Coordinates of C-alpha atoms in Angstrom, one line a residue:
Chain A
M1 CA 19.3 -27.9 -5.3
P2 CA 20.9 -29.4 -8.4
E3 CA 23.1 -32.5 -7.9
N4 CA 26.1 -30.9 -9.6
L5 CA 26.5 -27.3 -8.6
T6 CA 28.3 -24.8 -10.8
R7 CA 30.5 -22.3 -9.0
R8 CA 27.8 -19.6 -9.5
E9 CA 25.1 -21.8 -8.1
F10 CA 27.3 -22.8 -5.1
I11 CA 28.0 -19.1 -4.3
K12 CA 24.3 -18.3 -4.7
D13 CA 23.3 -21.1 -2.3
L14 CA 26.0 -20.1 0.1
G15 CA 24.5 -16.7 0.2
K16 CA 21.1 -18.1 0.9
L17 CA 22.6 -20.2 3.8
G18 CA 24.1 -17.0 5.2
A19 CA 20.8 -15.2 5.0
A20 CA 19.1 -18.1 6.7
A21 CA 19.5 -16.5 10.2
S22 CA 17.5 -13.5 9.1
L23 CA 15.0 -15.3 6.9
A24 CA 14.3 -18.2 9.3
P25 CA 11.8 -16.4 11.4
M26 CA 9.9 -15.3 8.2
V27 CA 9.8 -18.9 6.9
A28 CA 8.6 -20.0 10.3
L29 CA 5.9 -17.4 10.0
G30 CA 4.8 -18.7 6.6
E31 CA 6.6 -16.1 4.6
Q32 CA 6.8 -18.4 1.6
S33 CA 5.9 -17.8 -2.0
S34 CA 2.6 -19.1 -3.0
D35 CA 1.5 -20.2 -6.5
K36 CA -2.1 -19.4 -5.8
S37 CA -2.4 -16.6 -8.3
V38 CA -0.2 -15.9 -11.3
G39 CA 2.2 -13.2 -10.5
L40 CA 0.8 -12.1 -7.2
K41 CA 3.1 -14.1 -5.1
R42 CA 2.3 -13.6 -1.4
P43 CA 3.0 -15.3 1.9
S44 CA 0.8 -18.3 2.5
F45 CA -1.0 -16.6 5.4
I46 CA -2.7 -14.2 3.0
K47 CA -5.6 -16.2 1.9
E48 CA -7.4 -16.0 -1.4
V49 CA -11.1 -16.1 -0.9
D50 CA -14.1 -16.4 -3.2
K51 CA -15.9 -13.4 -1.7
P52 CA -14.1 -10.3 -0.4
T53 CA -14.0 -9.6 3.3
T54 CA -16.3 -6.6 2.6
E55 CA -19.9 -7.8 2.5
I56 CA -21.6 -6.9 -0.8
D57 CA -25.3 -6.9 -1.7
W58 CA -25.1 -6.5 -5.5
D59 CA -28.9 -6.1 -5.7
L60 CA -28.6 -2.9 -3.7
M61 CA -25.8 -1.5 -5.8
E62 CA -26.2 0.7 -8.8
R63 CA -23.7 2.3 -11.1
M64 CA -22.9 5.7 -9.8
S65 CA -22.0 9.0 -11.4
E66 CA -18.6 10.2 -10.4
R67 CA -19.4 13.7 -11.6
E68 CA -22.8 14.1 -9.8
R69 CA -22.1 12.3 -6.6
T70 CA -18.5 12.3 -5.4
C71 CA -17.3 15.1 -3.2
R72 CA -14.4 15.8 -5.4
R73 CA -16.7 16.8 -8.3
S74 CA -19.9 17.9 -6.5
F75 CA -18.6 19.5 -3.3
V76 CA -20.5 22.7 -4.1
K77 CA -23.7 20.7 -4.2
Y78 CA -23.1 19.5 -0.7
V79 CA -21.9 22.8 0.9
G80 CA -23.4 25.5 -1.3
Q81 CA -21.6 28.2 -3.3
D82 CA -21.3 30.6 -0.3
R83 CA -19.5 28.1 1.9
L84 CA -17.3 27.0 -1.0
D85 CA -16.3 30.7 -1.7
K86 CA -15.5 31.1 2.0
L87 CA -13.5 27.9 2.1
T88 CA -11.5 29.0 -1.0
E89 CA -10.8 32.3 0.7
I90 CA -9.6 30.5 3.9
R91 CA -7.4 28.2 1.8
N92 CA -5.8 31.1 -0.1
Q93 CA -5.3 33.1 3.1
N94 CA -3.7 30.2 5.0
T95 CA -1.4 29.0 2.3
D96 CA -0.3 32.6 1.6
K97 CA 0.3 33.3 5.2
W98 CA 2.2 30.0 5.8
L99 CA 4.4 30.6 2.7
K100 CA 5.3 34.1 4.0
E101 CA 5.9 32.8 7.5
D102 CA 8.2 30.0 6.2
K103 CA 6.0 27.5 8.0
P104 CA 7.7 24.0 7.7
G105 CA 6.1 22.0 4.9
Y106 CA 4.6 25.2 3.3
T107 CA 7.8 27.1 2.4
L108 CA 8.8 28.2 -1.0
K109 CA 10.8 25.0 -1.7
D110 CA 7.8 22.9 -0.6
V111 CA 5.5 24.8 -3.0
A112 CA 8.2 24.5 -5.7
I113 CA 8.6 20.7 -5.3
K114 CA 4.8 20.3 -5.5
S115 CA 4.9 22.2 -8.8
G116 CA 7.6 19.9 -10.0
S117 CA 5.7 16.7 -8.9
G118 CA 2.7 17.9 -10.7
S119 CA 4.4 18.3 -14.1
G120 CA 6.2 16.1 -16.6
Y121 CA 3.5 13.6 -17.3
M122 CA 1.9 12.3 -20.5
S123 CA -1.6 13.4 -21.3
Q124 CA -4.3 10.9 -20.2
S125 CA -7.0 9.6 -22.4
Y126 CA -9.6 6.8 -22.7
L127 CA -8.3 5.3 -25.9
G128 CA -4.6 6.0 -25.3
P129 CA -1.9 7.3 -27.6
Q130 CA -2.8 4.8 -30.3
S131 CA 0.8 5.0 -31.7
A132 CA 2.2 1.5 -31.1
K133 CA 2.5 -0.7 -34.1
T134 CA -0.3 -3.3 -34.0
P135 CA 0.4 -7.0 -34.9
E136 CA -1.7 -6.4 -38.0
K137 CA 0.7 -3.7 -39.2
L138 CA 3.7 -5.9 -38.4
G139 CA 2.2 -8.7 -40.4
V140 CA 1.8 -11.2 -37.5
A141 CA -1.0 -12.7 -35.6
K142 CA -2.1 -11.0 -32.4
Y143 CA -0.9 -12.3 -29.0
S144 CA -2.6 -15.6 -28.2
G145 CA -1.2 -16.7 -24.8
S146 CA -3.4 -18.3 -22.2
P147 CA -5.2 -16.0 -19.8
E148 CA -2.6 -17.0 -17.1
E149 CA 0.3 -16.3 -19.4
A150 CA -1.3 -13.0 -20.5
L151 CA -1.6 -12.0 -16.9
Q152 CA 2.0 -12.9 -16.2
I153 CA 3.4 -10.8 -19.0
L154 CA 1.0 -8.0 -18.2
Q155 CA 2.2 -7.9 -14.6
S156 CA 5.8 -8.0 -15.7
A157 CA 5.3 -5.2 -18.2
M158 CA 3.3 -3.0 -15.7
R159 CA 5.8 -3.5 -12.9
H160 CA 8.5 -2.5 -15.4
F161 CA 6.5 0.6 -16.1
G162 CA 6.2 1.4 -12.4
A163 CA 3.1 -0.3 -11.1
A164 CA 3.3 -1.9 -7.7
T165 CA 0.7 -4.7 -7.7
V166 CA -1.5 -5.7 -10.6
G167 CA -4.7 -7.7 -10.5
V168 CA -7.7 -8.3 -12.7
V169 CA -11.4 -8.2 -12.2
E170 CA -13.6 -9.9 -14.8
L171 CA -16.7 -7.8 -15.6
D172 CA -20.1 -9.5 -15.2
A173 CA -23.5 -8.4 -14.2
H174 CA -22.3 -7.6 -10.7
T175 CA -18.9 -6.1 -11.2
E176 CA -20.2 -3.9 -14.1
K177 CA -21.9 -1.9 -11.3
L178 CA -18.5 -0.7 -10.2
I179 CA -18.0 1.1 -13.5
Y180 CA -19.2 4.7 -13.2
S181 CA -22.4 5.6 -15.1
Q182 CA -20.8 9.0 -15.7
D183 CA -17.1 10.0 -15.8
P184 CA -15.7 13.0 -13.9
D185 CA -15.9 15.0 -17.1
G186 CA -19.6 14.3 -17.5
K187 CA -19.4 11.8 -20.3
Y188 CA -21.7 8.8 -19.9
M189 CA -20.1 5.4 -19.7
Q190 CA -22.0 2.8 -21.8
I191 CA -21.3 -0.9 -22.1
L192 CA -22.6 -1.9 -25.5
D193 CA -22.3 -4.9 -27.8
V194 CA -20.0 -3.2 -30.3
D195 CA -16.7 -4.2 -31.8
E196 CA -14.7 -1.1 -31.1
P197 CA -14.6 1.4 -28.3
L198 CA -16.0 4.8 -29.0
E199 CA -15.7 8.3 -27.6
T200 CA -18.0 11.1 -28.5
D201 CA -18.7 14.5 -27.1
D202 CA -20.9 13.1 -24.4
T203 CA -20.3 9.3 -24.3
R204 CA -17.7 6.7 -23.9
V205 CA -18.6 3.2 -25.1
I206 CA -17.0 0.1 -23.6
P207 CA -17.4 -2.8 -25.9
K208 CA -19.0 -5.8 -24.2
K209 CA -16.1 -8.0 -25.3
A210 CA -13.7 -5.9 -23.1
R211 CA -14.4 -8.0 -20.0
W212 CA -11.3 -7.5 -18.0
V213 CA -10.5 -4.6 -15.7
I214 CA -6.7 -4.4 -15.1
T215 CA -6.5 -2.9 -11.6
Y216 CA -3.2 -1.7 -10.3
T217 CA -1.6 0.1 -7.5
V218 CA 1.1 2.7 -7.6
Q219 CA 3.2 3.3 -4.5
M220 CA 3.4 6.6 -2.6
S221 CA 6.3 7.5 -0.5
Q222 CA 5.7 6.6 3.2
E223 CA 8.4 8.8 4.5
T224 CA 7.0 11.8 2.5
L225 CA 3.3 11.2 3.4
N226 CA 4.4 11.2 7.1
L227 CA 4.5 14.9 6.6
A228 CA 0.8 15.1 5.9
P229 CA -1.1 17.4 5.8
T230 CA 1.5 19.8 4.6
I231 CA 2.2 20.7 0.9
L232 CA 5.5 18.7 1.1
G233 CA 3.6 15.7 2.4
S234 CA 0.8 15.9 -0.2
Q235 CA 3.1 16.1 -3.2
T236 CA 3.8 12.4 -3.1
T237 CA 0.2 11.8 -3.9
T238 CA 0.5 14.3 -6.8
L239 CA 3.6 12.5 -8.1
T240 CA 1.9 9.1 -7.8
Y241 CA -1.0 10.3 -9.9
R242 CA 1.4 11.7 -12.5
R243 CA 3.4 8.5 -12.6
A244 CA 0.1 6.5 -13.0
R245 CA -0.7 8.5 -16.1
N246 CA 2.6 7.4 -17.6
I247 CA 1.9 3.8 -16.6
Q248 CA -1.5 3.9 -18.1
N249 CA -0.3 5.3 -21.4
R250 CA 2.5 2.7 -21.6
T251 CA 0.1 -0.1 -20.7
Q252 CA -2.4 1.0 -23.4
E253 CA 0.4 1.0 -25.9
F254 CA 1.6 -2.4 -24.7
L255 CA -1.9 -3.8 -25.1
R256 CA -2.2 -2.3 -28.5
G257 CA 1.1 -3.8 -29.5
L258 CA -0.3 -7.2 -28.5
G259 CA -3.4 -6.6 -30.7
Y260 CA -5.9 -5.6 -28.0
M261 CA -7.6 -2.5 -26.6
G262 CA -6.7 -0.7 -23.4
L263 CA -9.4 1.7 -22.3
G264 CA -7.8 4.0 -19.7
E265 CA -9.0 6.5 -17.2
A266 CA -9.8 9.7 -19.2
S267 CA -9.0 11.8 -16.2
T268 CA -8.2 11.4 -12.6
N269 CA -10.5 8.9 -10.8
A270 CA -12.4 8.1 -14.0
T271 CA -13.8 4.7 -15.3
G272 CA -14.8 3.1 -12.0
I273 CA -14.6 3.0 -8.2
A274 CA -11.0 2.4 -7.5
P275 CA -11.0 0.9 -4.0
A276 CA -13.9 -1.4 -5.0
F277 CA -11.9 -2.8 -8.0
G278 CA -8.9 -3.0 -5.8
V279 CA -10.8 -5.2 -3.3
M280 CA -12.3 -7.4 -6.0
A281 CA -8.9 -7.9 -7.7
G282 CA -7.4 -9.0 -4.4
L283 CA -5.0 -6.1 -4.2
G284 CA -6.1 -5.4 -0.6
E285 CA -9.1 -5.0 1.7
L286 CA -11.4 -2.1 2.3
S287 CA -10.2 -0.2 5.4
R288 CA -11.6 2.0 8.1
Y289 CA -10.6 5.1 6.1
N290 CA -12.7 3.5 3.4
R291 CA -9.9 3.1 0.9
L292 CA -7.8 0.2 -0.2
L293 CA -5.4 -1.2 2.4
T294 CA -2.9 -3.6 0.9
P295 CA -0.7 -6.3 2.5
E296 CA 2.4 -5.2 0.7
Y297 CA 2.3 -1.4 1.1
G298 CA -0.4 -0.8 3.6
S299 CA -2.1 2.4 2.9
M300 CA 0.7 3.8 0.8
V301 CA -0.8 3.3 -2.6
R302 CA -3.2 4.8 -5.1
V303 CA -5.4 2.5 -7.3
F304 CA -6.0 2.7 -11.1
K305 CA -7.9 0.9 -13.8
I306 CA -7.6 0.0 -17.5
I307 CA -10.3 -2.1 -19.3
T308 CA -9.1 -4.5 -22.0
D309 CA -10.4 -7.3 -24.3
L310 CA -7.2 -9.3 -23.8
P311 CA -8.4 -12.4 -22.0
L312 CA -6.7 -12.4 -18.5
A313 CA -6.9 -14.8 -15.6
P314 CA -8.8 -12.9 -12.9
T315 CA -7.2 -12.5 -9.5
K316 CA -9.2 -13.4 -6.4
P317 CA -10.1 -11.2 -3.4
I318 CA -8.0 -11.8 -0.3
D319 CA -8.3 -12.1 3.4
A320 CA -5.2 -10.8 5.1
G321 CA -7.0 -9.9 8.3
L322 CA -6.9 -6.2 7.4
L323 CA -10.6 -5.4 7.7
E324 CA -10.7 -7.3 11.0
F325 CA -7.7 -5.3 12.2
C326 CA -9.5 -2.1 11.2
K327 CA -12.4 -3.0 13.4
R328 CA -10.2 -2.9 16.4
C329 CA -7.9 -0.1 15.3
L330 CA -9.2 3.5 15.4
K331 CA -6.0 5.3 14.6
C332 CA -7.1 6.9 11.3
A333 CA -10.4 8.0 12.9
D334 CA -8.7 9.2 16.0
H335 CA -6.1 11.2 14.2
C336 CA -8.5 12.7 11.6
P337 CA -8.6 16.4 12.3
S338 CA -12.1 16.8 10.8
K339 CA -13.5 13.7 12.5
A340 CA -14.7 12.5 9.1
L341 CA -14.0 8.8 9.7
S342 CA -16.2 6.2 11.4
F343 CA -15.6 5.2 15.0
D344 CA -18.0 2.2 14.7
T345 CA -16.8 -1.2 15.7
E346 CA -18.3 -2.9 12.7
P347 CA -18.9 -1.8 9.1
T348 CA -22.4 -0.8 8.3
W349 CA -24.7 -0.8 5.2
K350 CA -25.8 2.8 6.1
T351 CA -24.0 5.4 4.0
Q352 CA -23.1 8.8 5.2
G353 CA -24.2 10.6 2.1
E354 CA -24.8 10.5 -1.6
W355 CA -21.1 10.4 -2.2
N356 CA -21.0 6.8 -0.8
N357 CA -22.3 4.0 -3.0
P358 CA -24.7 1.8 -1.2
G359 CA -24.7 -2.0 -1.5
H360 CA -21.7 -2.9 0.6
K361 CA -20.8 -2.9 4.3
A362 CA -18.1 -0.3 5.0
F363 CA -16.9 2.3 7.4
F364 CA -18.4 5.1 5.4
E365 CA -16.7 8.4 5.7
D366 CA -18.1 11.9 5.8
S367 CA -16.6 13.3 2.7
V368 CA -17.9 16.8 3.2
K369 CA -16.1 17.1 6.6
C370 CA -13.0 15.6 5.0
R371 CA -12.9 18.0 2.1
N372 CA -13.7 21.0 4.3
Y373 CA -10.4 20.3 6.1
W374 CA -8.6 20.0 2.7
Y375 CA -9.5 23.6 2.1
E376 CA -8.3 24.6 5.6
V377 CA -4.9 23.1 5.1
G378 CA -4.7 23.8 1.4
T379 CA -3.8 20.2 0.5
N380 CA -5.5 16.8 0.2
C381 CA -4.5 16.1 3.9
G382 CA -3.6 12.4 3.9
I383 CA -3.2 12.0 7.7
C384 CA -5.5 8.9 7.7
F385 CA -3.1 7.2 5.2
A386 CA 0.0 8.3 7.1
V387 CA -1.0 7.1 10.6
C388 CA -2.2 3.7 9.5
P389 CA -0.1 1.0 11.3
F390 CA 0.5 -0.7 7.9
A391 CA 2.0 2.5 6.4
S392 CA 5.5 1.2 6.9
Q393 CA 8.5 0.5 4.8
N394 CA 8.7 -3.1 6.0
L395 CA 12.4 -3.4 6.3
A396 CA 12.2 -4.2 10.0
S397 CA 11.1 -7.8 10.4
W398 CA 8.7 -6.6 13.0
S399 CA 6.5 -5.6 10.1
K400 CA 6.4 -9.2 8.8
F401 CA 5.6 -10.4 12.3
R402 CA 2.8 -7.8 12.5
N403 CA 1.4 -8.9 9.1
Y404 CA 1.5 -12.5 10.1
M405 CA -0.2 -11.9 13.5
T406 CA -2.9 -9.7 11.8
A407 CA -3.7 -12.5 9.3
T408 CA -3.8 -15.3 11.9
V409 CA -4.4 -14.0 15.4
P410 CA -7.1 -11.3 15.4
G411 CA -7.1 -11.3 19.2
F412 CA -3.6 -9.7 19.0
D413 CA -4.8 -6.7 16.9
K414 CA -5.3 -4.3 19.8
T415 CA -1.8 -5.1 21.2
L416 CA -0.3 -4.5 17.7
V417 CA -2.0 -1.1 17.7
S418 CA -0.6 -0.2 21.1
I419 CA 2.9 -1.2 20.0
D420 CA 2.5 0.8 16.8
D421 CA 1.5 3.9 18.9
L422 CA 4.7 3.4 21.0
L423 CA 7.0 2.8 18.1
Y424 CA 5.8 5.1 15.4
T425 CA 3.1 7.5 16.2
P426 CA 3.6 9.5 19.3
Y427 CA 0.9 12.0 18.3
T428 CA 0.7 15.4 19.9
E429 CA -1.5 17.8 18.1
F430 CA -4.2 17.5 15.4
G431 CA -3.0 18.5 11.9
K432 CA 0.7 18.4 12.7
P433 CA 2.9 16.3 10.6
Q434 CA 4.5 13.2 12.3
K435 CA 8.0 14.4 11.4
D436 CA 9.8 17.7 10.8
P437 CA 9.3 18.6 7.1
E438 CA 12.7 20.5 7.2
E439 CA 14.4 17.2 8.0
W440 CA 12.9 15.5 4.9
W441 CA 15.2 17.7 2.7
K442 CA 18.2 16.2 4.3
L443 CA 17.2 12.5 3.8
N444 CA 18.8 10.3 1.3
L445 CA 15.6 8.7 0.0
P446 CA 15.4 6.2 -2.9
D447 CA 14.0 7.0 -6.3
Y448 CA 10.5 8.5 -5.9
G449 CA 10.9 8.0 -2.2
I450 CA 9.7 4.4 -2.5
D451 CA 11.2 0.9 -2.1
T452 CA 10.3 -1.0 -5.2
Y453 CA 11.5 -4.3 -3.7
Q454 CA 8.9 -4.3 -1.0
S455 CA 6.5 -6.7 -2.7
V456 CA 9.2 -9.1 -4.0
R457 CA 11.7 -9.1 -1.2
G458 CA 9.9 -11.8 0.8
N459 CA 9.2 -14.0 -2.2
S460 CA 12.4 -14.1 -4.2
Chain B
M1 CA 21.2 -5.4 5.8
S2 CA 23.6 -7.2 3.6
V3 CA 23.8 -11.0 3.4
I4 CA 27.5 -10.7 4.2
F5 CA 26.7 -9.1 7.6
W6 CA 24.4 -11.9 8.5
L7 CA 26.9 -14.5 7.3
I8 CA 29.5 -13.0 9.6
L9 CA 27.1 -12.7 12.5
G10 CA 25.9 -16.2 11.9
A11 CA 29.5 -17.5 11.9
L12 CA 30.2 -15.6 15.2
V13 CA 27.1 -17.1 16.9
A14 CA 28.1 -20.6 15.6
V15 CA 31.6 -20.2 16.9
G16 CA 30.3 -19.0 20.2
F17 CA 27.9 -21.9 20.6
A18 CA 30.7 -24.4 19.5
Y19 CA 32.8 -23.0 22.3
V20 CA 30.0 -23.4 24.8
V21 CA 29.3 -27.0 23.7
K22 CA 33.0 -27.9 24.0
N23 CA 33.9 -26.2 27.3
W24 CA 30.7 -25.9 29.4
K25 CA 27.9 -28.2 30.4
L26 CA 24.5 -26.6 30.0
T27 CA 21.3 -27.9 31.5
W28 CA 18.3 -28.1 29.2
Y29 CA 16.8 -24.9 30.6
E30 CA 20.1 -23.1 30.2
W31 CA 20.1 -24.1 26.6
V32 CA 16.5 -22.8 26.2
L33 CA 17.4 -19.5 27.9
A34 CA 20.6 -19.1 25.9
I35 CA 19.0 -19.8 22.5
L36 CA 16.0 -17.6 23.2
G37 CA 18.3 -14.8 24.4
V38 CA 20.5 -15.0 21.3
L39 CA 17.4 -15.1 19.0
L40 CA 16.0 -12.0 20.7
I41 CA 19.3 -10.2 20.4
L42 CA 19.5 -11.1 16.7
W43 CA 15.9 -9.9 16.2
S44 CA 16.7 -6.7 17.9
V45 CA 19.8 -6.1 15.8
Q46 CA 17.7 -6.7 12.6
N47 CA 14.9 -4.4 13.7
Y48 CA 17.3 -1.7 15.0
S49 CA 19.3 -1.6 11.8
A50 CA 16.3 -1.8 9.5
S51 CA 14.5 1.0 11.5
Q52 CA 17.6 3.2 11.1
L53 CA 17.3 2.7 7.3
E54 CA 13.6 3.5 7.6
H55 CA 14.4 6.7 9.4
E56 CA 12.4 5.5 12.3
F57 CA 14.9 6.3 15.0
R58 CA 12.4 6.2 17.9
A59 CA 11.3 2.7 16.8
A60 CA 15.0 1.7 16.5
T61 CA 15.7 2.6 20.1
Y62 CA 12.6 0.8 21.3
F63 CA 13.5 -2.3 19.5
L64 CA 16.9 -2.3 21.2
V65 CA 15.2 -1.8 24.6
M66 CA 12.2 -4.1 24.1
L67 CA 14.0 -7.0 22.4
G68 CA 17.7 -6.5 23.0
V69 CA 17.6 -6.0 26.8
P70 CA 15.4 -9.1 27.5
G71 CA 17.6 -11.0 25.1
L72 CA 20.7 -10.0 26.9
I73 CA 19.2 -11.0 30.3
L74 CA 18.1 -14.4 29.0
A75 CA 21.4 -15.1 27.3
A76 CA 23.3 -13.9 30.3
I77 CA 21.3 -16.2 32.7
G78 CA 21.7 -19.1 30.2
L79 CA 25.4 -18.6 29.7
V80 CA 26.7 -17.0 32.9
L81 CA 25.6 -19.8 35.2
P82 CA 27.4 -22.6 33.3
A83 CA 30.4 -20.3 32.9
M84 CA 30.6 -19.8 36.6
R85 CA 30.2 -23.6 37.2
A86 CA 32.9 -24.2 34.7
K87 CA 35.2 -21.7 36.5
K88 CA 34.5 -23.3 39.9
G89 CA 35.0 -26.8 38.5

């Protein structure tokens, strides 16, 4: 505190004093900002580690083709055309029937809001809009801040554009394996010693000097995804992907304006394995549902990537006790209607199918079962995300206590799961939303249904 | 919840404890029970009101019951006994 307070400083400090009653428990629990990583200010109980909590054998890992191996692109390969035709028929029949029956979550207004969420976005491309004035054009030198400063301004800019958390993975012989060999549209991804990126009819070239993968999360609405697997519930995912496209375009232009390249995802889920980059960038840990689980937003995020030649300070993987928690918590697997998730007590090296990339220990999912169910309900489900105990809005200080206990006392994890069952997830029937979709329309939710203060509230 | 709410609540608690210190004589274990009870009540108030904002009404009720009721009991034991003694004396 300064020796001579101005009136403004005095009032500010008085406010802090008043808030002490509510903040004291959090401070006692280690809820203090940490200077460990630039920009990613987190409570001290979230440890930065040299190796992620997910065990990796880089020798076993190879770059995988998104187009040829993931279920989202190659579902027909795994189930056959006849089965796919049948599933498509089932989907169309179900959604048509539910629409006409006015089934909550599938009514006309729900279908309409899904259409709205899916529109109003910028087009998405590898090279970006390329319209920002470069420093060269402006007659000045390109940005030359230190990697730490560069990360700081990048994080500020990207949060301003709508990103939730932003981390960086430096590409090397290992992490290059997380870049797809082939993008969803079939173009081959090559990393070559060239000066400029290139895109041809069948190839995208990443210059070797573009060593940094900006990895960022975009928040989904927890209150909305509670309505999974309905159309109303799923449209928060749609909206998040559309928002991410805008964030990508803006970041590409920001990087261009600084004098650097920003190589974005040419289409949804392009460039590289999103949860893997999220784990390596320290944005979260790999969960039982085999996606990124974050300390700030739990499961309520989607993960995206942009490659750049702007030198950035890499962010380190973290240990927030989340994977350990997942070993003891079976909620997502229990509630999965298609039983696609692992019930094992430990992650394994053994993959469930070609859609999984070997070389890391995980709770591998049966993507075919999962996607079968998507066709049944006519959406991308999302129940596993919605029932996760960390899928909370974190206003209640109980959530802070839960996060602290998860990170520090693994023996308490099962108790935390039981308490979560009692408080939040009194589940009745498979495939039913946790809340009444009709009630959602009466709520006064914030912009996009998200709380953008979540990650900064405890650290400001 | 707003800072002003906690400022007022903090002031009320402080006034309450100031009254207790001035008028009653508490044993060490009564102090422990009273402070623990008040902390639990404050925690239940925070979780209740925040859960309302989160539209988690079931959780809000449970927080009142699981934290607020034990808090009330502890605070009552810690404060009623000395109050009764003070009345007798």
